[in-house]
Coordinates of N, CA, C and O in Angstrom, one line a residue:
X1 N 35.1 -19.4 -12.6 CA 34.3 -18.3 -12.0 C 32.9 -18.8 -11.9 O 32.2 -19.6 -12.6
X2 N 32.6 -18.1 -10.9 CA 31.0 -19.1 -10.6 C 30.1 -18.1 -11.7 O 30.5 -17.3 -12.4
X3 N 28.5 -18.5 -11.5 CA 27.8 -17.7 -12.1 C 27.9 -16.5 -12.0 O 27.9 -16.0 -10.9
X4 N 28.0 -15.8 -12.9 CA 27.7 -14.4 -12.9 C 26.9 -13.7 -13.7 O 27.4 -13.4 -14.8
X5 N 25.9 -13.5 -13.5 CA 24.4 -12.4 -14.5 C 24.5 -11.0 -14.4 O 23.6 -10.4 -13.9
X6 N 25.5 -10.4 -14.9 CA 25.4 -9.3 -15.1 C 24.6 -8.4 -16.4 O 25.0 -8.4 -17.6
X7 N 23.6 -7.9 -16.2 CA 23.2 -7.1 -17.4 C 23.4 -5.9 -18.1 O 23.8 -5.2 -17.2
X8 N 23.4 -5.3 -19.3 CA 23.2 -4.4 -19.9 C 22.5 -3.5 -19.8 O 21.2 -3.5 -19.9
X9 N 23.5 -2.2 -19.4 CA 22.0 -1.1 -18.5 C 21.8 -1.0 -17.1 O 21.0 -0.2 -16.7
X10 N 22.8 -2.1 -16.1 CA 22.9 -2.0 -14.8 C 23.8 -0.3 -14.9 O 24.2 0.1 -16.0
X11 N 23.9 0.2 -14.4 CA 24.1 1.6 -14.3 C 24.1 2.2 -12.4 O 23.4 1.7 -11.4
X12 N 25.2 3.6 -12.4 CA 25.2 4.1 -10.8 C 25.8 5.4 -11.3 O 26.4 5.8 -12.3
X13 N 25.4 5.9 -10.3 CA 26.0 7.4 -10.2 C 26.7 7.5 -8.7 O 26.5 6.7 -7.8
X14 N 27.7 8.6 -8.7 CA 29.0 8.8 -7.8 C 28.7 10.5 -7.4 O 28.6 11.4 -8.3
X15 N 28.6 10.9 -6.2 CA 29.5 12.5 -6.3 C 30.0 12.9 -5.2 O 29.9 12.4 -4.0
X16 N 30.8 14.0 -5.6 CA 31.5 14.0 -4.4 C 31.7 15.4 -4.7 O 31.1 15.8 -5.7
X17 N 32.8 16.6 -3.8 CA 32.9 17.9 -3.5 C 34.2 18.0 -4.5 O 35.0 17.1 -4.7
X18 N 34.3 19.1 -5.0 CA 36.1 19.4 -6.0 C 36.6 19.8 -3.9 O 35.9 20.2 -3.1
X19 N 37.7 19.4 -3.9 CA 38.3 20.1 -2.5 C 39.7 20.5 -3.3 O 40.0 20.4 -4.5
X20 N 40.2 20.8 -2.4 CA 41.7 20.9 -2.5 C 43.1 20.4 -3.0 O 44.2 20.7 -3.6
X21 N 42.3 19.1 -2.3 CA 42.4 17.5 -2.6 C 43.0 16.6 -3.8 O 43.9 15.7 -4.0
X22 N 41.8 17.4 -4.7 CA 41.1 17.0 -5.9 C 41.7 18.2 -6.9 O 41.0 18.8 -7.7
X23 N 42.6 18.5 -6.8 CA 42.7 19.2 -8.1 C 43.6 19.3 -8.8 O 44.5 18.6 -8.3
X24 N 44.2 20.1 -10.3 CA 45.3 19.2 -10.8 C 46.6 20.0 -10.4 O 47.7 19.6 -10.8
X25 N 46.6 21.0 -9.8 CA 48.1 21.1 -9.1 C 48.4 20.3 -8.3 O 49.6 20.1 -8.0
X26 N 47.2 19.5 -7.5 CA 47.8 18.6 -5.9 C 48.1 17.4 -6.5 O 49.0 16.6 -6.1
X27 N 47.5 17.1 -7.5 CA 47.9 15.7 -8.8 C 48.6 15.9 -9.1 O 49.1 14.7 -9.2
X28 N 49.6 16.8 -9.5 CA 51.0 17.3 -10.2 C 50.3 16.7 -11.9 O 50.8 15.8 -12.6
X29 N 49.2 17.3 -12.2 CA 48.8 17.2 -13.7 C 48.6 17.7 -14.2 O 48.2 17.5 -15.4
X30 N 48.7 19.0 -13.5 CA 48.7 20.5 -14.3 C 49.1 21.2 -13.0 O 49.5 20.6 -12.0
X31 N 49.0 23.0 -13.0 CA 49.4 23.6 -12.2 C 48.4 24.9 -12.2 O 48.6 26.1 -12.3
X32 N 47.1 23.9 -11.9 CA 45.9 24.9 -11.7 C 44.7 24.6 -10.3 O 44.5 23.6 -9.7
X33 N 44.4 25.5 -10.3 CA 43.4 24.6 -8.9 C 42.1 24.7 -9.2 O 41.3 25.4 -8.6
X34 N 41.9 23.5 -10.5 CA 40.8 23.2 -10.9 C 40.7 21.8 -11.0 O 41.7 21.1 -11.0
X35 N 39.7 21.3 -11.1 CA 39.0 19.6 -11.0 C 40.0 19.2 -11.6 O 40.4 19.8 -12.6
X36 N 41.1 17.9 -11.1 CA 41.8 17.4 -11.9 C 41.5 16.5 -13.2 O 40.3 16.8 -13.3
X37 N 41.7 16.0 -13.7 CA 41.3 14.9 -14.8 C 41.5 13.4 -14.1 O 40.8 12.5 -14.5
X38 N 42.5 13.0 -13.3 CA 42.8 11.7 -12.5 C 41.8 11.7 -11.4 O 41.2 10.7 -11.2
X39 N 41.5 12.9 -10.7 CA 40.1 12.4 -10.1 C 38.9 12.5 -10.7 O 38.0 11.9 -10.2
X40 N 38.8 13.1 -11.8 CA 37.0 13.1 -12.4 C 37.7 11.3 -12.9 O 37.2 10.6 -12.1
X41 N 38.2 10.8 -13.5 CA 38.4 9.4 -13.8 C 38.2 8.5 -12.5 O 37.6 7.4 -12.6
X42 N 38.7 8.9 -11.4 CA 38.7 8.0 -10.3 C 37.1 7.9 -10.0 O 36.5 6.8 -9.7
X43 N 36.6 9.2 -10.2 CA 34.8 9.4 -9.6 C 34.2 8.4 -10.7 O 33.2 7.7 -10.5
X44 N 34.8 8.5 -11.8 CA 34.2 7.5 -12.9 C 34.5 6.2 -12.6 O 33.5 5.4 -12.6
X45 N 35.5 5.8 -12.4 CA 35.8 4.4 -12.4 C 35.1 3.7 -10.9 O 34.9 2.5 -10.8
X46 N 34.8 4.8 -9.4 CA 34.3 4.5 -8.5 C 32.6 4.2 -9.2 O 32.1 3.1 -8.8
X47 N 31.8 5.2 -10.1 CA 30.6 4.8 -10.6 C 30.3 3.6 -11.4 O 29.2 3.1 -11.7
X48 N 31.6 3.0 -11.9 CA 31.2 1.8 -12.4 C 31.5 0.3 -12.0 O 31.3 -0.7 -12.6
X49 N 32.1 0.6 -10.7 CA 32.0 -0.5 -10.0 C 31.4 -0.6 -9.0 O 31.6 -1.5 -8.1
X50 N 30.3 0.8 -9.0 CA 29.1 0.5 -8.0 C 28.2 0.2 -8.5 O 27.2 0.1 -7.8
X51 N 28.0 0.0 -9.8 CA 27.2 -0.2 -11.0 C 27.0 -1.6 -10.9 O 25.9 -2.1 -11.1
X52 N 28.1 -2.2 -10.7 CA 28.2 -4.0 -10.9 C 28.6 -4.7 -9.5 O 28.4 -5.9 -9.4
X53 N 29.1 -4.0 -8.4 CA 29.7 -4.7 -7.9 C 28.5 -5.6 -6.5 O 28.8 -6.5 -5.8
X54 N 27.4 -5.0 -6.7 CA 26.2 -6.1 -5.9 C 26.1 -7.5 -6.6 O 25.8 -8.6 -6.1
X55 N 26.3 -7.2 -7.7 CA 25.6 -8.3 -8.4 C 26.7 -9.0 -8.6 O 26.1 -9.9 -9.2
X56 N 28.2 -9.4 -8.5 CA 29.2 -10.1 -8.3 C 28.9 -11.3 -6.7 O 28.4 -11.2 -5.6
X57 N 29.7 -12.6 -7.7 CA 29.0 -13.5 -6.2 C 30.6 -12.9 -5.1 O 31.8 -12.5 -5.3
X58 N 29.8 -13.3 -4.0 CA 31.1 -13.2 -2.5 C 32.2 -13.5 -3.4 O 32.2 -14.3 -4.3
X59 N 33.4 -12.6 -2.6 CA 34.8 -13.1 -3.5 C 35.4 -12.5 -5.0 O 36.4 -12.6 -5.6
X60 N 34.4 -11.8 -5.4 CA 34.9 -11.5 -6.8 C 34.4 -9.7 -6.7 O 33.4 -9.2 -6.1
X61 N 35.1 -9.3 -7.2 CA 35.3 -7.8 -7.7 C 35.8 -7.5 -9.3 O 36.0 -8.4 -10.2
X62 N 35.8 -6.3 -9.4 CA 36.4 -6.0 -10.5 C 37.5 -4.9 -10.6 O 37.4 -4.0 -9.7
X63 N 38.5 -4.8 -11.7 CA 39.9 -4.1 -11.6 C 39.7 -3.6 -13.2 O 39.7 -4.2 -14.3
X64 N 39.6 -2.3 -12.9 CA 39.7 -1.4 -14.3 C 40.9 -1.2 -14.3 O 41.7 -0.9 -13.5
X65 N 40.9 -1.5 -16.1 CA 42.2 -2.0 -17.3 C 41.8 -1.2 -18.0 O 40.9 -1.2 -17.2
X66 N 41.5 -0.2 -18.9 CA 41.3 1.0 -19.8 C 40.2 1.8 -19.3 O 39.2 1.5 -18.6
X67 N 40.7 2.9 -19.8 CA 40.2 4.4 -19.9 C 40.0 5.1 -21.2 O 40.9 4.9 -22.1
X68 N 39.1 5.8 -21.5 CA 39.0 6.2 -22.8 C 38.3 7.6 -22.4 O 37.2 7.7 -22.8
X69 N 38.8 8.9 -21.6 CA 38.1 10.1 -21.6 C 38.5 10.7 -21.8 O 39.7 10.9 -21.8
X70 N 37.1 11.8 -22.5 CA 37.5 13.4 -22.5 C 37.4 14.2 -21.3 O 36.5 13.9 -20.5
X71 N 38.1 15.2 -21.2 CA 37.9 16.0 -20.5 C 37.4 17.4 -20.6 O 38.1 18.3 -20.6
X72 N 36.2 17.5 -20.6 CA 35.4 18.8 -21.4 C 35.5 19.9 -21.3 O 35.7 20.9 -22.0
X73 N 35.3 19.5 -19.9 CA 35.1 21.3 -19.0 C 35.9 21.8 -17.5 O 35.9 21.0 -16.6
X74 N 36.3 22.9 -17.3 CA 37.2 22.8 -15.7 C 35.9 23.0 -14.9 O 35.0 23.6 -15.3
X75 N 36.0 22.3 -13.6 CA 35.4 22.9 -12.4 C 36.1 23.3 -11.2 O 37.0 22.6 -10.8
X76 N 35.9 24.6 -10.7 CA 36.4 25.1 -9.7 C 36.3 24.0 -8.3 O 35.6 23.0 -8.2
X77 N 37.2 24.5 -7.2 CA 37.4 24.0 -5.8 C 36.2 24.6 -5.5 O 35.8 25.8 -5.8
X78 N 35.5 23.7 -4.6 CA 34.2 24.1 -4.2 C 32.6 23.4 -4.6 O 31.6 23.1 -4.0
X79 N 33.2 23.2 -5.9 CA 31.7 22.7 -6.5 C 31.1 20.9 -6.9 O 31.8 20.0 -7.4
X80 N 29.9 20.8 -6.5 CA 29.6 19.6 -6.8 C 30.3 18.9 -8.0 O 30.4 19.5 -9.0
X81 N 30.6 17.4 -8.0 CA 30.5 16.7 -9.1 C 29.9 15.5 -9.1 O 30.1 15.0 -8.0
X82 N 29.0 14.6 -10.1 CA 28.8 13.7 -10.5 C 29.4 12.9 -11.4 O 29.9 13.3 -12.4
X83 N 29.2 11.3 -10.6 CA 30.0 10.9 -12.1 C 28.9 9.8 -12.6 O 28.1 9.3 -11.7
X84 N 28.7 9.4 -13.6 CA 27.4 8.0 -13.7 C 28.2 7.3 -14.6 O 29.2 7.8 -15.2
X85 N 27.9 6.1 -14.8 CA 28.1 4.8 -15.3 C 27.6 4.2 -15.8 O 27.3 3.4 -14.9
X86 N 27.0 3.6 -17.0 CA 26.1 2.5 -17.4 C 27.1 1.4 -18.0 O 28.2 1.6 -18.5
X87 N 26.4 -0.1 -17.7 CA 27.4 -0.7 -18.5 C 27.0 -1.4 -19.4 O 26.0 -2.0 -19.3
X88 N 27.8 -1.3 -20.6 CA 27.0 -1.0 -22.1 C 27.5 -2.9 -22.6 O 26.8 -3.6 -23.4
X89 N 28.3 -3.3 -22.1 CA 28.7 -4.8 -22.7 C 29.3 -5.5 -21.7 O 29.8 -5.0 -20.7
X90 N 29.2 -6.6 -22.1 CA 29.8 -7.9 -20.8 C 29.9 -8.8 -22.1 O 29.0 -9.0 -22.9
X91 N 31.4 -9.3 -22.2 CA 32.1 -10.2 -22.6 C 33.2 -11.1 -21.9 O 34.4 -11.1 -21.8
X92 N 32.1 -12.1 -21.5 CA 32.7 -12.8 -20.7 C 33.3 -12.1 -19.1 O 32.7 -11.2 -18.5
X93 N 34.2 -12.6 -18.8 CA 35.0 -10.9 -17.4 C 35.1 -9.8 -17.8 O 35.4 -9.0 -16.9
X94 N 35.0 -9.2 -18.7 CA 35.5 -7.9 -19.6 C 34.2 -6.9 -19.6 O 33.3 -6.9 -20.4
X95 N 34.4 -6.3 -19.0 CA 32.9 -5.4 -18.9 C 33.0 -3.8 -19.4 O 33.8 -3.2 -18.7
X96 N 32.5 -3.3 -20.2 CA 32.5 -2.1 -20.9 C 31.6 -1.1 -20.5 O 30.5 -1.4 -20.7
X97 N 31.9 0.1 -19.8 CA 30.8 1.2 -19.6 C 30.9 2.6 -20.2 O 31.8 3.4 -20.3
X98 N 29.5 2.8 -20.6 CA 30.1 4.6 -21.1 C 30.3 5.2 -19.5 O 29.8 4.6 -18.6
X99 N 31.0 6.5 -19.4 CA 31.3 7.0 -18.4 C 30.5 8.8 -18.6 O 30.0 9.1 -19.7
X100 N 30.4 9.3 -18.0 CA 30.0 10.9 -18.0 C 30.1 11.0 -16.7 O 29.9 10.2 -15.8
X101 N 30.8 12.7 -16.7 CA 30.8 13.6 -15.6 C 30.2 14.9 -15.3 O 30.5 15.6 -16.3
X102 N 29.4 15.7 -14.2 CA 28.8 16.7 -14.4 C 29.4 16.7 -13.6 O 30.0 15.8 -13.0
X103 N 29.4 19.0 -13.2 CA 29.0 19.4 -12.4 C 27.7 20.6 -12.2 O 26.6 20.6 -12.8
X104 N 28.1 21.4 -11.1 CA 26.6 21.9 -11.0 C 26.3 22.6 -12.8 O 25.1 22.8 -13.0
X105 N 27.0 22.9 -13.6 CA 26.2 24.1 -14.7 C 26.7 22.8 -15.4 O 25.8 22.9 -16.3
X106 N 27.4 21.7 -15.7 CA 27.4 21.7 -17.3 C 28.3 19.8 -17.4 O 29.0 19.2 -16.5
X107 N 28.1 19.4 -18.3 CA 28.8 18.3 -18.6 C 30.2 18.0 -18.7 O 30.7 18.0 -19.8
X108 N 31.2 17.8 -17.5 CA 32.5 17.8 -18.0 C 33.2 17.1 -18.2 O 34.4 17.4 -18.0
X109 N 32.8 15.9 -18.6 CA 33.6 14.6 -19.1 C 33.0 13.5 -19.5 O 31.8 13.3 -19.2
X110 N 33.7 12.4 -20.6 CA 33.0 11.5 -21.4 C 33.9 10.6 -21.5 O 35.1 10.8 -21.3
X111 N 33.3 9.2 -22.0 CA 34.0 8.5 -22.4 C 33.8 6.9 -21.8 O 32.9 6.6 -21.0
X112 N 34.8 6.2 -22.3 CA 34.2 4.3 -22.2 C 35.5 4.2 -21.1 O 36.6 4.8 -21.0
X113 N 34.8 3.0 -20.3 CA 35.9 2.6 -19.0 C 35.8 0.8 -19.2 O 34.7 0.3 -19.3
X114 N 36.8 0.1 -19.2 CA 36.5 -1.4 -19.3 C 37.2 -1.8 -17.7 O 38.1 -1.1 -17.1
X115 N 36.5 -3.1 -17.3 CA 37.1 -3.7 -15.7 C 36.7 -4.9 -16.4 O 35.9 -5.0 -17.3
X116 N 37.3 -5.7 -15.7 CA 37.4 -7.2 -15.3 C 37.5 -7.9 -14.3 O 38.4 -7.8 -13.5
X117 N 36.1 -9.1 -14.1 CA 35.9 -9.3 -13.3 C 36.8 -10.6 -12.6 O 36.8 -11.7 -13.1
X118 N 37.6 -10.3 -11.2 CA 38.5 -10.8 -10.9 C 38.1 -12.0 -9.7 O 36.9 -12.0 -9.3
X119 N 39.0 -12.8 -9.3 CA 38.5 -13.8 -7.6 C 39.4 -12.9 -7.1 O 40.6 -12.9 -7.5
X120 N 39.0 -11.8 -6.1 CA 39.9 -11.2 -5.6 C 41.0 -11.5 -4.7 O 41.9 -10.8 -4.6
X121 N 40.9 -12.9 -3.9 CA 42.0 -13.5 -3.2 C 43.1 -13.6 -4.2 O 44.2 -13.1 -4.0
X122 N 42.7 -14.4 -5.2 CA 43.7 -14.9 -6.8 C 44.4 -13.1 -7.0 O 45.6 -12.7 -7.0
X123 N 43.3 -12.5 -7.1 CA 44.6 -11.3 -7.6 C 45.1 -10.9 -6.9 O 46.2 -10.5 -7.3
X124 N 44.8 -10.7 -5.4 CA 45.9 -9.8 -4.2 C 46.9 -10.9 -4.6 O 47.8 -10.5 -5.4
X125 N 46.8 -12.2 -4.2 CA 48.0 -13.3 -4.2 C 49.2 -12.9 -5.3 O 50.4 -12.5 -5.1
X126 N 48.5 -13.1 -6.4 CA 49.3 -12.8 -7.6 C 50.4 -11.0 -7.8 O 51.5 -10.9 -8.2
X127 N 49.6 -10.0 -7.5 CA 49.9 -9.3 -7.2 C 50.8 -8.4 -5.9 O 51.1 -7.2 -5.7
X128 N 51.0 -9.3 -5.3 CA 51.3 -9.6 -4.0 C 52.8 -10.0 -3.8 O 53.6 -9.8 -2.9
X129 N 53.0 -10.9 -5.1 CA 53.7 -12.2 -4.8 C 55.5 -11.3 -5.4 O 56.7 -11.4 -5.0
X130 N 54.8 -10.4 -6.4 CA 55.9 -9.5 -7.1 C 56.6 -9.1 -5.9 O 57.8 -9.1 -6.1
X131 N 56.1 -8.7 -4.4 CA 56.9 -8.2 -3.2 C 58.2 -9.1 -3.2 O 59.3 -8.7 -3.0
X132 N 57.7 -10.7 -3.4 CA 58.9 -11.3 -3.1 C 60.2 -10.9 -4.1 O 61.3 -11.4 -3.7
X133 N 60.3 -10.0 -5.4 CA 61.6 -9.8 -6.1 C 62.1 -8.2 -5.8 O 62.8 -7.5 -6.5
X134 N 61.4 -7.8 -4.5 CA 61.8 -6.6 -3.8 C 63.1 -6.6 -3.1 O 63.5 -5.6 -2.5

């Protein structure tokens, strides 16, 4: 892997609308029509690889491998959310961030998210290749 200088404290925020879309009856993860938990994670995991992914050279991205959240609070269809990111460690490709989620009144999710930084041709290929025991 070529150079990579990623720091401690690079950090992004994400938001987006609860729709219809987005909630955990249309996820089949509950049978409510409030903020799912698979998308406040997705809005998370989208803030932390907007957090890093400028500073990756051409060719390389990163693919989140763990999750560690809570889920605090429901938000209704309708209302803003944010999600932010900071990234707290870099060990080698292995990059660690705390995660948090708001919406408009209140804090409704927490927790650490890890990605690894990949050559993304190597992984489509590799991942790819499983088609051939289809």
């Amino acid at each position: 892997m070529e150079n990579v200088n990623l720091k401690v404290g690079l950090n992004a925020s994400v938001e987006t609308w609860v729709s219809d879309k987005s909630t955990a009856e249309e996820y089949g993860s509950g049978d409510m029509d409030v903020y799912a938990t698979p998308a406040m994670i997705g809005l998370m995991e989208r803030a932390a690889l907007s957090a890093v992914s400028l500073h990756l050279p051409k060719g390389y991205t990163t693919v989140g491998t763990s999750v560690n959240i809570k889920h605090i609070a429901g938000t209704p269809v309708g209302m803003k959310v944010k999600a932010f990111a900071e990234l707290i460690a870099v060990e080698g490709r292995k990059l660690t961030f705390k995660v948090e989620a708001f919406d408009s009144v209140e804090k409704i999710g927490e927790g650490y998210h890890e990605r690894y930084i990949v050559a993304s041709q190597n992984f489509k290929e590799k991942v790819y290749k499983k088609s051939d025991n289809i």
